[in-house]
Amino acid sequence: MTTDITKQKKQEDAVSTTTPTRAPHSDVPTGHKDEGRVGAGLFDPKLLLKSLPDAIRKLDPRVMVKSPVMFVVLVGSVLTTVFSFTDPGDWFGWTISAWLWLTVIFANLAEAVAEGRGKAQADTLRKAKTDTVARRLVDDREEQVPGTELRIGDLVVCEAGDVIPGDGDVVEGVASVDESAITGESAPVIRESGGDRSAVTGGTKVLSDRIVIKITTKPGETFIDRMINLVEGAARQKTPNEIALNILLASLTIIFLLAVATLPPLADYAGTHLTMVVLVALLVCLIPTTIGALLSAIGIAGMDRLVQRNVLAMSGRAVEAAGDVSTLLLDKTGTITLGNRQAAEFLPVSGTSEADLADAAQLSSLADETPEGRSIVVLAKEKYGLRERHQGELAQAEWIEFTAQTRMSGVDVDGRKVRKGAAGSVIAWVRERGGEVSEDADTLANRISEAGGTPLLVAIEDTDGARILGVIHLKDVVKDGMRERFEELRRMGIKTVMITGDNPLTAKAIADEAGVDDFLAEATPEDKMALIKREQAGGKLVAMTGDGTNDAPALAQADVGVAMNTGTSAAKEAGNMVDLDSNPTKLIEIVEIGKQLLITRGALTTFSIANDVAKYFAIIPALFAAVYPGLKQLNIMQLSSPDSAILSAVIFNALIIIALVPLALRGVQYRPMNADRMLRRNLGIYGLGGLIAPFIGIKVIDLLISLIPGL
């Protein structure tokens, strides 16, 4: 029996190692530590040089047409170049053409740099994807076949040292598996049949024991294949909000195109002439090129930030939905609480001393290798000075294992029988032996339950008969900082709901301590589904986490369903995100990343539209001041000449794109606040900044141009 307990303990320890060693990510608000790394990486010359060929390849009109704003700039670049060839000596035309081409390349470079990190991650994943030989079971005999020939439903055998040939579920056995190729974590994890930790991924390696796996995916559709496609961008679809913004930008472009098209006849009537180069420069400066250039990079960077945190989003739609979530469903165990209940105190019944209760509790827990059992032994040792006795010292003892039927465990030694377990079971055991149950036993147990703890009764039978000694208070400890995190979510207008199988009294106590808004006790899969549908019927977006097959319906119903990588294949297929670290708390961070994506897109859109206003003051007076002297009053920047004004605006228009790429990739710093306050903040920083920056930038460029001889 000791060997079995030790084996169980090792398995539990191995499973516990699935808690990510990248925990700092889960505790750092989005946009802090990783921001510096991403932003710094952008200006790495190697990264820029590597991305430049991709940026030039994206000049293909078939690619550019997907971004209407930048497609117009590309067409304008071609036109100005053609007209410059008709007048080779016109330095102004050539200069405008060069900067327009740079504008397009800078826009493509932003997207190429964002995609470059994804390609690097995909290369790493490809190293994990190896062509393996599978040991397929056919009529109880093994045959070796290439992994590419496996089909859904095939059974394969894997032993220590074997690479798992495809995605599937363990249907027989238990083994330690190295998933570092997928998760980046070196600690092995346990995969076993018949539970929520049965899913295995192709490309991972079995370290010990023997398992039989049922293949659940076709070749080319494995988890690694999907990850490669996603991080490379092959499966990236534009989100609804992104499509809507593209339509808005295209509409503004058409409006300004029509407005510019009406200027030549007006200029001819006024006695001046506008060249095609000037008209194209005017159009490019008026349309929202800044956000048009950065829109794709913002979306790619949002998914990339999730990948950096070991979360795989199946689509950009899921990331965006996370930013709009208004209800968050969180499992209690392992998410809000540490998951392992710990002994907090010993409460003796009347007539029994704490020391006697502690001695009996420790004795009954010596063979209990669960975290709860270990905590009882430690509490008795530290608080009451009882030394930790070992099973070797009790060679004649008969250990009573816990079973689901008896709901008790204990020991028979030296003529005494000590039992520890659920209140009802221990009380029944005492009464069966003719003992009396102290009146305060139920009172103490109920008081612990109402406080959110779990009561374990301790009883003894000796020469004085059978009797209850007292109650052990097991407490499910709420993780540090959870109340503050929930308060941040509340400030963002997000409702938090704790999901637990505990009774309502225990659930309410934990919910009050953690600071969640609501809870669902004694939750069944049907209860979870009903809650999600009820919230969605009220127009709310719902996010939740899960890892078991029983969570699959709710994960599929939720707008953002985050499946744990340690969970079943059904759960991973049902969710639209997979957390490779299997850290349920990360759902809170996913919501923050989604909100950061939306905030970044909104902030840069505000900046882009605002800085177009300043360009009007630079170009319009320059074009018509000679004909309409009154327009000189609008030349508040006092630009040196019409040509210099137009050229300065075009140069600024190109440079501001490359200047904003780090912000687009890193994201606007996220701070928990309500929508009204966030809008005021963005208008103050990016709206006002978008107005002021062009006035300063265009004036500085104009001064530099005026210093060039002959211009």
Tab-separated table of C-alpha atoms in Angstrom, residues 389-664:
chain	number	residue	atom	x	y	z
A	389	ARG	CA	5.729	10.224	13.113
A	390	HIS	CA	6.522	7.915	10.220
A	391	GLN	CA	4.757	4.782	9.072
A	392	GLY	CA	7.931	2.809	9.808
A	393	GLU	CA	7.490	3.539	13.506
A	394	LEU	CA	4.012	2.002	13.339
A	395	ALA	CA	4.889	-1.326	11.800
A	396	GLN	CA	1.920	-3.095	13.411
A	397	ALA	CA	-0.579	-0.444	12.358
A	398	GLU	CA	-3.391	-1.266	9.956
A	399	TRP	CA	-4.008	1.663	7.645
A	400	ILE	CA	-7.550	2.317	6.465
A	401	GLU	CA	-7.611	3.884	3.001
A	402	PHE	CA	-10.171	6.442	1.936
A	403	THR	CA	-12.854	5.168	-0.440
A	404	ALA	CA	-15.794	6.878	-2.114
A	405	GLN	CA	-18.103	4.475	-0.290
A	406	THR	CA	-16.831	4.948	3.284
A	407	ARG	CA	-15.669	8.578	2.828
A	408	MET	CA	-13.250	7.969	5.716
A	409	SER	CA	-9.656	6.991	6.310
A	410	GLY	CA	-7.654	6.248	9.420
A	411	VAL	CA	-5.559	3.737	11.328
A	412	ASP	CA	-5.960	0.865	13.815
A	413	VAL	CA	-2.982	0.766	16.185
A	414	ASP	CA	-2.242	-0.115	19.817
A	415	GLY	CA	-5.848	-1.081	20.510
A	416	ARG	CA	-7.188	2.212	19.190
A	417	LYS	CA	-9.184	2.910	16.059
A	418	VAL	CA	-8.884	6.445	14.730
A	419	ARG	CA	-11.063	7.682	11.875
A	420	LYS	CA	-11.115	10.947	9.935
A	421	GLY	CA	-13.617	11.905	7.233
A	422	ALA	CA	-16.893	13.474	6.176
A	423	ALA	CA	-19.210	14.471	9.020
A	424	GLY	CA	-22.053	12.110	8.148
A	425	SER	CA	-19.777	9.098	7.685
A	426	VAL	CA	-17.854	9.595	10.925
A	427	ILE	CA	-21.037	10.155	12.949
A	428	ALA	CA	-22.535	6.956	11.494
A	429	TRP	CA	-19.304	5.052	12.354
A	430	VAL	CA	-19.453	6.221	15.976
A	431	ARG	CA	-23.127	5.318	16.360
A	432	GLU	CA	-22.562	1.865	14.851
A	433	ARG	CA	-20.187	1.213	17.734
A	434	GLY	CA	-22.635	2.386	20.337
A	435	GLY	CA	-20.909	5.702	20.924
A	436	GLU	CA	-22.573	9.025	21.633
A	437	VAL	CA	-22.233	12.015	19.347
A	438	SER	CA	-21.439	15.277	21.069
A	439	GLU	CA	-24.056	17.968	20.451
A	440	ASP	CA	-21.487	20.542	19.386
A	441	ALA	CA	-20.021	18.338	16.614
A	442	ASP	CA	-22.747	19.329	14.144
A	443	THR	CA	-22.556	22.942	15.325
A	444	LEU	CA	-18.821	23.139	14.669
A	445	ALA	CA	-19.170	21.440	11.255
A	446	ASN	CA	-21.954	23.816	10.178
A	447	ARG	CA	-19.969	26.840	11.358
A	448	ILE	CA	-16.983	25.783	9.239
A	449	SER	CA	-19.212	25.193	6.173
A	450	GLU	CA	-20.810	28.624	6.560
A	451	ALA	CA	-17.315	30.144	6.687
A	452	GLY	CA	-16.489	28.540	3.330
A	453	GLY	CA	-14.370	25.725	4.735
A	454	THR	CA	-14.639	21.949	4.683
A	455	PRO	CA	-15.179	20.143	8.012
A	456	LEU	CA	-13.510	16.778	8.680
A	457	LEU	CA	-14.603	14.980	11.828
A	458	VAL	CA	-12.098	12.977	13.876
A	459	ALA	CA	-13.303	10.070	16.004
A	460	ILE	CA	-11.672	7.391	18.131
A	461	GLU	CA	-12.653	4.029	19.581
A	462	ASP	CA	-10.651	2.780	22.570
A	463	THR	CA	-11.273	1.333	26.013
A	464	ASP	CA	-13.505	4.289	26.793
A	465	GLY	CA	-15.723	3.524	23.793
A	466	ALA	CA	-16.350	5.326	20.479
A	467	ARG	CA	-16.626	9.106	20.465
A	468	ILE	CA	-15.984	12.193	18.355
A	469	LEU	CA	-12.922	14.212	19.351
A	470	GLY	CA	-13.487	17.271	17.205
A	471	VAL	CA	-13.395	18.848	13.780
A	472	ILE	CA	-10.552	19.727	11.413
A	473	HIS	CA	-11.146	22.971	9.510
A	474	LEU	CA	-9.927	22.612	5.910
A	475	LYS	CA	-9.774	25.934	4.138
A	476	ASP	CA	-9.664	26.490	0.375
A	477	VAL	CA	-7.263	29.425	0.238
A	478	VAL	CA	-8.132	32.319	-2.090
A	479	LYS	CA	-5.157	33.326	-4.247
A	480	ASP	CA	-3.362	36.537	-3.355
A	481	GLY	CA	-4.460	39.557	-5.352
A	482	MET	CA	-7.702	38.035	-6.668
A	483	ARG	CA	-9.922	40.606	-4.928
A	484	GLU	CA	-7.902	43.416	-6.533
A	485	ARG	CA	-8.126	41.767	-9.976
A	486	PHE	CA	-11.903	41.420	-9.644
A	487	GLU	CA	-12.142	45.045	-8.562
A	488	GLU	CA	-10.290	46.044	-11.741
A	489	LEU	CA	-12.741	44.017	-13.825
A	490	ARG	CA	-15.642	45.655	-12.006
A	491	ARG	CA	-14.276	49.088	-12.915
A	492	MET	CA	-14.274	47.952	-16.549
A	493	GLY	CA	-17.941	46.996	-16.255
A	494	ILE	CA	-17.286	43.227	-16.302
A	495	LYS	CA	-19.392	40.976	-14.100
A	496	THR	CA	-17.551	38.028	-12.525
A	497	VAL	CA	-19.328	34.756	-11.702
A	498	MET	CA	-17.670	31.949	-9.732
A	499	ILE	CA	-18.595	28.411	-10.837
A	500	THR	CA	-18.232	25.662	-8.221
A	501	GLY	CA	-19.572	22.268	-7.232
A	502	ASP	CA	-19.570	23.278	-3.554
A	503	ASN	CA	-22.755	23.704	-1.557
A	504	PRO	CA	-24.297	27.200	-1.527
A	505	LEU	CA	-23.035	28.052	1.973
A	506	THR	CA	-19.417	27.247	1.124
A	507	ALA	CA	-19.710	28.910	-2.276
A	508	LYS	CA	-21.084	32.130	-0.769
A	509	ALA	CA	-18.268	32.352	1.786
A	510	ILE	CA	-15.573	31.896	-0.885
A	511	ALA	CA	-17.335	34.356	-3.199
A	512	ASP	CA	-17.479	36.987	-0.447
A	513	GLU	CA	-13.798	36.521	0.406
A	514	ALA	CA	-12.678	36.651	-3.229
A	515	GLY	CA	-14.896	39.605	-4.113
A	516	VAL	CA	-16.726	38.107	-7.122
A	517	ASP	CA	-20.071	39.590	-8.131
A	518	ASP	CA	-22.054	36.344	-8.188
A	519	PHE	CA	-21.649	32.577	-7.904
A	520	LEU	CA	-23.217	29.378	-9.203
A	521	ALA	CA	-23.090	26.584	-6.614
A	522	GLU	CA	-23.471	22.835	-7.193
A	523	ALA	CA	-23.031	23.590	-10.895
A	524	THR	CA	-23.830	20.961	-13.521
A	525	PRO	CA	-23.052	21.215	-17.278
A	526	GLU	CA	-26.711	22.087	-17.846
A	527	ASP	CA	-26.535	24.845	-15.220
A	528	LYS	CA	-23.475	26.367	-16.924
A	529	MET	CA	-25.179	26.336	-20.319
A	530	ALA	CA	-28.338	27.902	-18.886
A	531	LEU	CA	-26.324	30.670	-17.204
A	532	ILE	CA	-24.404	31.484	-20.404
A	533	LYS	CA	-27.578	31.580	-22.503
A	534	ARG	CA	-29.285	33.779	-19.913
A	535	GLU	CA	-26.423	36.296	-19.992
A	536	GLN	CA	-26.264	36.248	-23.802
A	537	ALA	CA	-30.024	36.801	-24.021
A	538	GLY	CA	-29.403	40.079	-22.219
A	539	GLY	CA	-26.996	41.188	-24.954
A	540	LYS	CA	-23.817	40.336	-23.038
A	541	LEU	CA	-20.685	38.572	-24.282
A	542	VAL	CA	-19.572	35.704	-22.036
A	543	ALA	CA	-16.122	34.191	-21.458
A	544	MET	CA	-15.301	31.010	-19.544
A	545	THR	CA	-12.605	28.386	-19.057
A	546	GLY	CA	-12.851	24.605	-18.956
A	547	ASP	CA	-10.862	21.420	-19.381
A	548	GLY	CA	-13.265	18.484	-19.211
A	549	THR	CA	-15.615	16.853	-21.679
A	550	ASN	CA	-18.481	18.057	-19.489
A	551	ASP	CA	-17.277	21.642	-20.096
A	552	ALA	CA	-17.382	21.284	-23.900
A	553	PRO	CA	-21.037	22.389	-24.398
A	554	ALA	CA	-20.528	25.532	-22.314
A	555	LEU	CA	-17.195	26.321	-24.008
A	556	ALA	CA	-18.877	26.072	-27.405
A	557	GLN	CA	-21.757	28.292	-26.277
A	558	ALA	CA	-19.539	30.990	-24.717
A	559	ASP	CA	-18.362	33.865	-26.903
A	560	VAL	CA	-14.820	33.305	-25.604
A	561	GLY	CA	-14.150	29.706	-24.571
A	562	VAL	CA	-10.640	29.074	-23.233
A	563	ALA	CA	-9.779	25.364	-23.079
A	564	MET	CA	-6.865	24.086	-21.020
A	565	ASN	CA	-4.163	22.242	-22.966
A	566	THR	CA	-4.209	19.532	-20.287
A	567	GLY	CA	-7.909	18.968	-20.946
A	568	THR	CA	-9.739	16.598	-23.235
A	569	SER	CA	-9.828	16.837	-27.020
A	570	ALA	CA	-13.536	17.614	-26.813
A	571	ALA	CA	-12.862	20.671	-24.656
A	572	LYS	CA	-10.086	21.933	-26.967
A	573	GLU	CA	-12.272	21.478	-30.045
A	574	ALA	CA	-15.195	23.290	-28.405
A	575	GLY	CA	-13.234	26.359	-27.263
A	576	ASN	CA	-11.938	29.125	-29.525
A	577	MET	CA	-8.738	29.555	-27.493
A	578	VAL	CA	-6.331	27.053	-25.957
A	579	ASP	CA	-4.090	27.936	-23.011
A	580	LEU	CA	-0.912	25.906	-23.478
A	581	ASP	CA	0.106	26.551	-19.857
A	582	SER	CA	-3.279	25.314	-18.553
A	583	ASN	CA	-3.506	28.243	-16.157
A	584	PRO	CA	-7.203	29.122	-15.644
A	585	THR	CA	-6.349	32.513	-14.138
A	586	LYS	CA	-5.033	33.574	-17.544
A	587	LEU	CA	-8.620	34.184	-18.699
A	588	ILE	CA	-8.460	37.529	-16.898
A	589	GLU	CA	-5.330	38.459	-18.832
A	590	ILE	CA	-6.901	37.350	-22.122
A	591	VAL	CA	-9.736	39.816	-21.516
A	592	GLU	CA	-7.178	42.556	-20.854
A	593	ILE	CA	-5.318	41.759	-24.099
A	594	GLY	CA	-8.593	41.880	-26.036
A	595	LYS	CA	-9.445	45.239	-24.539
A	596	GLN	CA	-5.942	46.501	-25.290
A	597	LEU	CA	-6.420	45.528	-28.943
A	598	LEU	CA	-9.657	47.514	-29.179
A	599	ILE	CA	-8.180	50.467	-27.281
A	600	THR	CA	-5.115	50.538	-29.559
A	601	ARG	CA	-7.227	50.473	-32.707
A	602	GLY	CA	-9.484	53.246	-31.384
A	603	ALA	CA	-6.604	55.400	-30.170
A	604	LEU	CA	-4.678	55.223	-33.459
A	605	THR	CA	-7.850	55.855	-35.468
A	606	THR	CA	-8.443	58.983	-33.378
A	607	PHE	CA	-4.840	60.070	-33.894
A	608	SER	CA	-4.969	59.417	-37.641
A	609	ILE	CA	-8.128	61.442	-38.247
A	610	ALA	CA	-6.958	64.252	-35.965
A	611	ASN	CA	-3.571	64.686	-37.645
A	612	ASP	CA	-5.251	64.951	-41.057
A	613	VAL	CA	-6.764	68.239	-39.868
A	614	ALA	CA	-3.304	69.794	-39.499
A	615	LYS	CA	-2.397	68.751	-43.046
A	616	TYR	CA	-5.316	70.783	-44.375
A	617	PHE	CA	-3.725	73.903	-42.868
A	618	ALA	CA	-0.430	73.019	-44.558
A	619	ILE	CA	-1.593	72.180	-48.099
A	620	ILE	CA	-4.821	74.083	-48.858
A	621	PRO	CA	-3.338	77.584	-48.184
A	622	ALA	CA	-0.232	76.619	-50.169
A	623	LEU	CA	-2.313	75.667	-53.216
A	624	PHE	CA	-4.622	78.655	-53.410
A	625	ALA	CA	-2.960	81.494	-51.444
A	626	ALA	CA	-1.611	83.057	-54.647
A	627	VAL	CA	-5.120	83.249	-56.128
A	628	TYR	CA	-7.007	83.961	-52.922
A	629	PRO	CA	-4.700	86.081	-50.699
A	630	GLY	CA	-7.134	85.763	-47.810
A	631	LEU	CA	-6.142	82.094	-47.439
A	632	LYS	CA	-2.736	83.225	-46.190
A	633	GLN	CA	-4.433	83.721	-42.836
A	634	LEU	CA	-4.764	79.916	-42.636
A	635	ASN	CA	-1.019	79.429	-43.134
A	636	ILE	CA	-0.537	79.492	-39.371
A	637	MET	CA	2.647	77.400	-39.652
A	638	GLN	CA	4.226	80.087	-41.866
A	639	LEU	CA	5.605	77.490	-44.281
A	640	SER	CA	8.288	78.802	-46.617
A	641	SER	CA	6.729	77.979	-50.014
A	642	PRO	CA	3.845	76.020	-51.608
A	643	ASP	CA	6.213	73.278	-52.814
A	644	SER	CA	7.855	73.023	-49.405
A	645	ALA	CA	4.438	72.868	-47.683
A	646	ILE	CA	3.225	70.005	-49.865
A	647	LEU	CA	6.507	68.099	-49.637
A	648	SER	CA	6.697	68.569	-45.850
A	649	ALA	CA	3.169	67.194	-45.424
A	650	VAL	CA	3.947	64.152	-47.606
A	651	ILE	CA	7.206	63.429	-45.753
A	652	PHE	CA	5.487	63.774	-42.370
A	653	ASN	CA	2.700	61.491	-43.588
A	654	ALA	CA	5.260	58.756	-44.339
A	655	LEU	CA	7.412	59.196	-41.242
A	656	ILE	CA	4.480	59.178	-38.797
A	657	ILE	CA	3.593	55.655	-39.970
A	658	ILE	CA	6.995	54.215	-39.111
A	659	ALA	CA	7.026	56.222	-35.862
A	660	LEU	CA	3.742	54.658	-34.754
A	661	VAL	CA	4.636	51.050	-35.640
A	662	PRO	CA	6.098	50.324	-32.148
A	663	LEU	CA	2.871	51.550	-30.549
A	664	ALA	CA	0.761	49.464	-32.946
